[in-house]
Amino acid sequence: MTDINHLPAAEAKATHHSLAKKIAAHDIAYYQKDAPKISDAEYDALRRELLALEDRFPELVSSQSPSQKVGVSPARGFGKVRHKVPMLSLDNAFSNDELREFESRVRRFLGLGPSDEVAFFAEPKIDGLSANLRYEKGAFVQGATRGDGQVGEDITGNLRGVTDLPLNLKTGNGPVPDIFEVRGEVYMSDEDFRALNAAQTEKGGKIFANPRNAAAGSLRQLDISITAARKLRFFAYAWGEVSEVPGERQSEVLAEFKRWGFTVNPLSRVCANMEEAIDAYRKLEELRATLDYDIDGVVFKVDRLDWQQRLGFVSRSPRWAIAHKFPAEQASTLIEDIEIQVGRTGALTPVARLHPVTVGGVVVSNATLHNEDEIARKDVRIGDTVLIQRAGDVIPQVLQVSLDKRPADSKPFEFPTHCPVCGSHATKEINEATGKEDVIRRCTGGLICRAQAVERLKHFVSRNALDIDGLGAKLIEAFYEDGLVRSPVDIFTLEKRDAAPGSLQRIKNREGFGDKAASNLFAAINDRHEIPLDRLIYALGIRHIGQGNARLLARYYLSFEALRTAFAQPGATSDEAYASLLDTDGIGTAAADAIREFFAEEKNQQMLDDLLAEVTVTDFDPPQKDSPIAGKTVVFTGTLELMTRQELKANAEKLGAKVSGSVSAKTDFLVAGEKAGSKLKKANELGVRVLTEQQWLDLIDET
Ligand code: IVH
């Protein structure tokens, strides 16, 4: 590497020119020909040298410089697309009994009688990547990845090269609706996957672990000619925003998709009831090995669309569909070591380091051992040969030890009672409800524990939390290590501190950085000075508050101030806040306890004060602001006859109302059926508006 600190300007220019040329050539080899000539590390070194040079001689930066061109960093190269209708995931059933329970839930929700049959549409669950294809007046205009379900990446150009993706729709039974978003799975056939890997081996290019990874790697290419050359396919199975739905059943819409020119999976079929659906699962499981593409289970959807509509959604998945995955694949290997990882909440998780082994086409070298009890129960030891299992994308598990292969001198694994990172005591909490010891041992170090602090920061910036582009796990670790970022607020003061006169090492001078990268990072951070309420709540990493609960809380409190004030002082107000929180459907005692504890902690309040001095939190935007019940609190009581209580509740929430279990001064409506008792009495005393079920339905019908 040239010593750029002593380079005369003319030489700098020549060096820059030659570096830029080399990088451009390697970019073509890598991105367009899939045949890199140098290792990633060597390539990175070239780029670092170029960036360092530009840092010292800013006049060398031109729009043609590799530092200015997109096309090398696919993760940042795609535009974002907000889905008009969120792209959801599916709930899972793990046995036939769970499928039957799913059917019962559907029946209960819809209030069906014993003679009503529920027909299901059974579809193979394709192991690929879901995509949303938007058609306007029958022409393909935009395609996007699922992303986080709300916002995906614009991959229109790449999708144009996918086989089975019609660019213009043919007329079906009726004209094609003006607006129609078709959803489905992009995948690669096993044969194309093998051919691709063979070609990659020949070229010394990247080898993919399985067809799904190959499809993902091929789809998210900035150079769309690569995608087009990779033979990707598409099965259509769902839809997003549409101006009209062409059918009354899932099966009818898919038949229309076929007429429009899509490929729908030929193995999908209508099952008259759940027993037939279970039979369909068995048949697909048998067929699985003979198919030329990977399926990882079967998806069951209520066939009638009016029922789908009524069933609606629970947080991130529909109530009208469920997936039943095929059993996982297994293999035997050796445990070389057992390491203890410390997570965001201090949980000590044992991880088995394995002698690498291939399970269902993927090389596995780690498996989770869950917790101390699990190790003791299975008596897992270092040096043991074990049976491991991999299901889907989750981290593999250790199923059992082969005792006949255990070395004679083996000793039981001793689980540490101190945190391996900070040395604090690691204890098991007593569960208040059951009085029993928790199975998980946790480090008591809190934020003095480096592992917990770093994991919390990683969570804070992660995709479903603040989603700061370019500030990933590695950088958080490095910034933490160097004392640059120790608490969330530090992220937002980073630029100021970096520019301050006494700043020790400027970020742009760090390895792998440069002017451009540093300013990109600051821009990405500045972009997050306004944080949506639900994202902030999730980002705080409070135990038991995942994305679903964070949204519930946001919807309930609407502003961060309201949430914080409710739990501000210990004592009367917070007890009231606690009780009303428990009344919020979906929030259980564990979550409510965790919130109360979080706000009771002085350090957390300080952290929030600091953070809120730098950022603003945007209030929650209720889903349907103009509905007459948006933001109102309603209580249902008595025998309700027109709809099941569950459906009434779901409808109310969809229209932005809060459903509570008890009547208080804050209640806006009491919907009372027959035999309404004490709640009706209390509502009358408090002057709460009381409606019959019919009056309620008329009121919400106004929307
Ligand atoms: S329906 C609202 N049908 O599975 C329902 N999903 O676990 C949305 N998938 O993200 C999904 N085959 O990527 C549906 N026949 C099928 C599917 C399928 C594969 C994937 C899809 C989705 C994931 C959910």
Coordinates of N, CA, C and O and ligand atoms in Angstrom, one line a residue, residues 86-92 122-131 146 183-186 212 235-239 250 254 265 268 296-301 313 316-318 320-321 323 325, ligand 1:
P86 N -50.0 -4.3 4.5 CA -48.8 -4.9 5.0 C -48.6 -6.4 4.6 O -49.6 -7.0 4.3
M87 N -47.4 -6.8 4.4 CA -47.1 -8.2 4.1 C -46.9 -9.0 5.4 O -45.9 -8.7 6.1
L88 N -47.8 -9.9 5.6 CA -47.8 -10.5 6.9 C -47.1 -11.9 6.9 O -46.7 -12.4 5.9
S89 N -46.9 -12.4 8.1 CA -46.3 -13.8 8.2 C -47.4 -14.7 8.6 O -48.6 -14.3 8.8
L90 N -47.1 -16.0 8.8 CA -48.1 -16.9 9.1 C -47.8 -17.5 10.5 O -46.7 -17.8 10.9
D91 N -48.9 -17.9 11.2 CA -48.8 -18.6 12.4 C -48.5 -20.0 12.1 O -48.8 -20.5 11.0
N92 N -47.9 -20.8 13.0 CA -47.5 -22.2 12.7 C -48.3 -23.1 13.5 O -48.5 -22.9 14.7
A122 N -55.5 -25.8 0.6 CA -54.2 -26.2 1.0 C -53.2 -25.9 -0.1 O -53.4 -26.4 -1.2
E123 N -52.1 -25.2 0.2 CA -51.1 -24.8 -0.7 C -49.7 -25.2 -0.2 O -49.5 -25.1 1.0
P124 N -48.9 -25.8 -1.1 CA -47.5 -26.0 -0.6 C -46.9 -24.7 -0.1 O -47.1 -23.7 -0.7
K125 N -46.1 -24.8 1.0 CA -45.4 -23.6 1.4 C -44.0 -23.6 0.7 O -43.2 -24.5 1.0
I126 N -43.9 -22.7 -0.2 CA -42.7 -22.6 -1.0 C -41.6 -21.9 -0.2 O -41.8 -20.9 0.4
D127 N -40.4 -22.6 -0.3 CA -39.2 -22.0 0.5 C -38.4 -21.1 -0.4 O -37.4 -21.4 -1.0
G128 N -38.9 -19.9 -0.5 CA -38.3 -18.8 -1.3 C -38.4 -17.5 -0.6 O -38.3 -17.4 0.6
L129 N -38.6 -16.5 -1.4 CA -38.8 -15.1 -0.9 C -40.1 -14.5 -1.4 O -40.3 -14.6 -2.6
S130 N -40.8 -13.9 -0.5 CA -42.1 -13.3 -1.0 C -41.9 -12.0 -1.6 O -40.9 -11.2 -1.3
A131 N -42.7 -11.7 -2.6 CA -42.6 -10.4 -3.3 C -44.0 -9.9 -3.6 O -45.0 -10.7 -3.7
R146 N -40.5 -8.2 0.6 CA -41.4 -8.1 1.8 C -40.8 -7.1 2.8 O -41.5 -6.4 3.5
R183 N -49.3 -11.3 -4.9 CA -48.1 -11.6 -4.0 C -47.8 -13.1 -4.2 O -48.7 -13.9 -4.5
G184 N -46.6 -13.5 -4.0 CA -46.2 -14.9 -4.1 C -44.8 -15.0 -3.8 O -44.1 -14.2 -3.3
E185 N -44.3 -16.2 -4.2 CA -42.9 -16.6 -3.8 C -42.0 -16.7 -5.0 O -42.3 -17.3 -6.0
V186 N -40.8 -16.0 -4.9 CA -39.8 -16.1 -5.9 C -38.9 -17.3 -5.4 O -38.5 -17.3 -4.3
R212 N -32.9 -21.5 -1.7 CA -33.5 -20.2 -1.2 C -32.4 -19.1 -1.1 O -32.7 -18.0 -1.6
F235 N -44.4 -18.4 -8.0 CA -45.7 -18.9 -7.7 C -46.6 -17.8 -7.1 O -46.2 -17.2 -6.1
A236 N -47.7 -17.6 -7.7 CA -48.6 -16.5 -7.1 C -49.6 -17.2 -6.1 O -50.1 -18.3 -6.4
Y237 N -49.8 -16.6 -4.9 CA -50.7 -17.2 -4.0 C -51.5 -16.2 -3.1 O -52.3 -16.6 -2.2
A238 N -51.3 -14.9 -3.3 CA -52.0 -14.0 -2.4 C -52.1 -12.6 -3.1 O -51.6 -12.5 -4.2
W239 N -52.6 -11.6 -2.4 CA -52.7 -10.3 -3.0 C -52.7 -9.2 -2.0 O -52.9 -9.5 -0.8
Q250 N -60.6 -18.2 -2.2 CA -59.2 -18.2 -2.4 C -59.0 -19.0 -3.7 O -58.2 -18.6 -4.6
L254 N -57.2 -17.7 -7.3 CA -56.0 -18.3 -7.9 C -56.3 -18.9 -9.3 O -55.4 -18.8 -10.1
N265 N -49.4 -22.8 -7.9 CA -48.9 -24.1 -7.7 C -49.9 -25.2 -8.0 O -51.0 -25.2 -7.5
S268 N -51.9 -27.3 -5.2 CA -52.8 -26.7 -4.3 C -54.2 -27.3 -4.5 O -54.5 -27.6 -5.7
D296 N -41.4 -26.3 2.4 CA -41.0 -26.6 3.8 C -42.3 -26.9 4.6 O -42.2 -27.0 5.8
G297 N -43.4 -27.0 4.0 CA -44.7 -27.3 4.7 C -45.9 -27.0 3.9 O -45.8 -26.9 2.6
V298 N -47.0 -26.9 4.5 CA -48.3 -26.7 3.8 C -49.0 -25.5 4.5 O -48.9 -25.3 5.7
V299 N -49.6 -24.6 3.6 CA -50.3 -23.5 4.2 C -51.8 -23.8 4.0 O -52.2 -24.2 2.9
F300 N -52.6 -23.6 5.0 CA -54.0 -23.8 4.9 C -54.7 -22.5 5.1 O -54.5 -21.7 6.0
K301 N -55.6 -22.2 4.1 CA -56.3 -20.9 4.1 C -57.8 -21.2 4.1 O -58.3 -22.0 3.3
F313 N -57.0 -10.1 11.2 CA -55.6 -10.4 11.6 C -55.4 -10.2 13.1 O -56.1 -9.5 13.7
R316 N -49.3 -9.8 13.6 CA -48.6 -9.9 12.3 C -49.1 -11.1 11.5 O -48.5 -11.4 10.5
S317 N -50.1 -11.8 11.8 CA -50.6 -12.9 11.0 C -52.1 -13.0 10.9 O -52.8 -12.6 11.8
P318 N -52.6 -13.5 9.8 CA -54.0 -13.6 9.6 C -54.6 -14.7 10.5 O -54.0 -15.7 10.7
W320 N -57.1 -16.3 9.4 CA -57.7 -17.3 8.5 C -56.7 -18.2 7.8 O -57.1 -19.0 6.9
A321 N -55.5 -18.2 8.2 CA -54.5 -19.0 7.6 C -53.5 -19.6 8.6 O -53.3 -18.9 9.7
A323 N -49.7 -22.2 8.9 CA -48.7 -23.1 8.1 C -48.4 -24.3 9.0 O -48.3 -24.2 10.2
K325 N -45.4 -26.9 9.1 CA -44.1 -27.2 8.5 C -43.9 -28.7 8.6 O -44.3 -29.4 9.5
Ligands
IVH1 S1 -49.6 -16.7 2.5 C1 -51.3 -13.3 4.7 N1 -49.0 -18.8 1.0 O1 -44.4 -18.1 4.0 C2 -50.7 -14.6 4.3 N2 -47.3 -17.7 2.2 O2 -44.5 -17.7 6.9 C3 -49.3 -14.4 3.7 N3 -45.0 -18.7 1.8 O3 -43.9 -14.6 4.0 C4 -48.6 -15.5 3.3 N4 -45.7 -20.3 0.4 O4 -43.0 -16.0 2.1 C5 -48.6 -17.9 1.8 N5 -48.6 -20.7 -0.3 C6 -48.2 -19.7 0.5 C7 -46.8 -19.6 0.8 C8 -46.4 -18.6 1.7 C9 -44.7 -19.7 1.1 C10 -44.1 -17.9 2.7 C11 -44.2 -16.4 2.4 C12 -44.6 -15.8 3.8 C13 -44.2 -16.9 4.7 C14 -45.0 -16.8 6.0

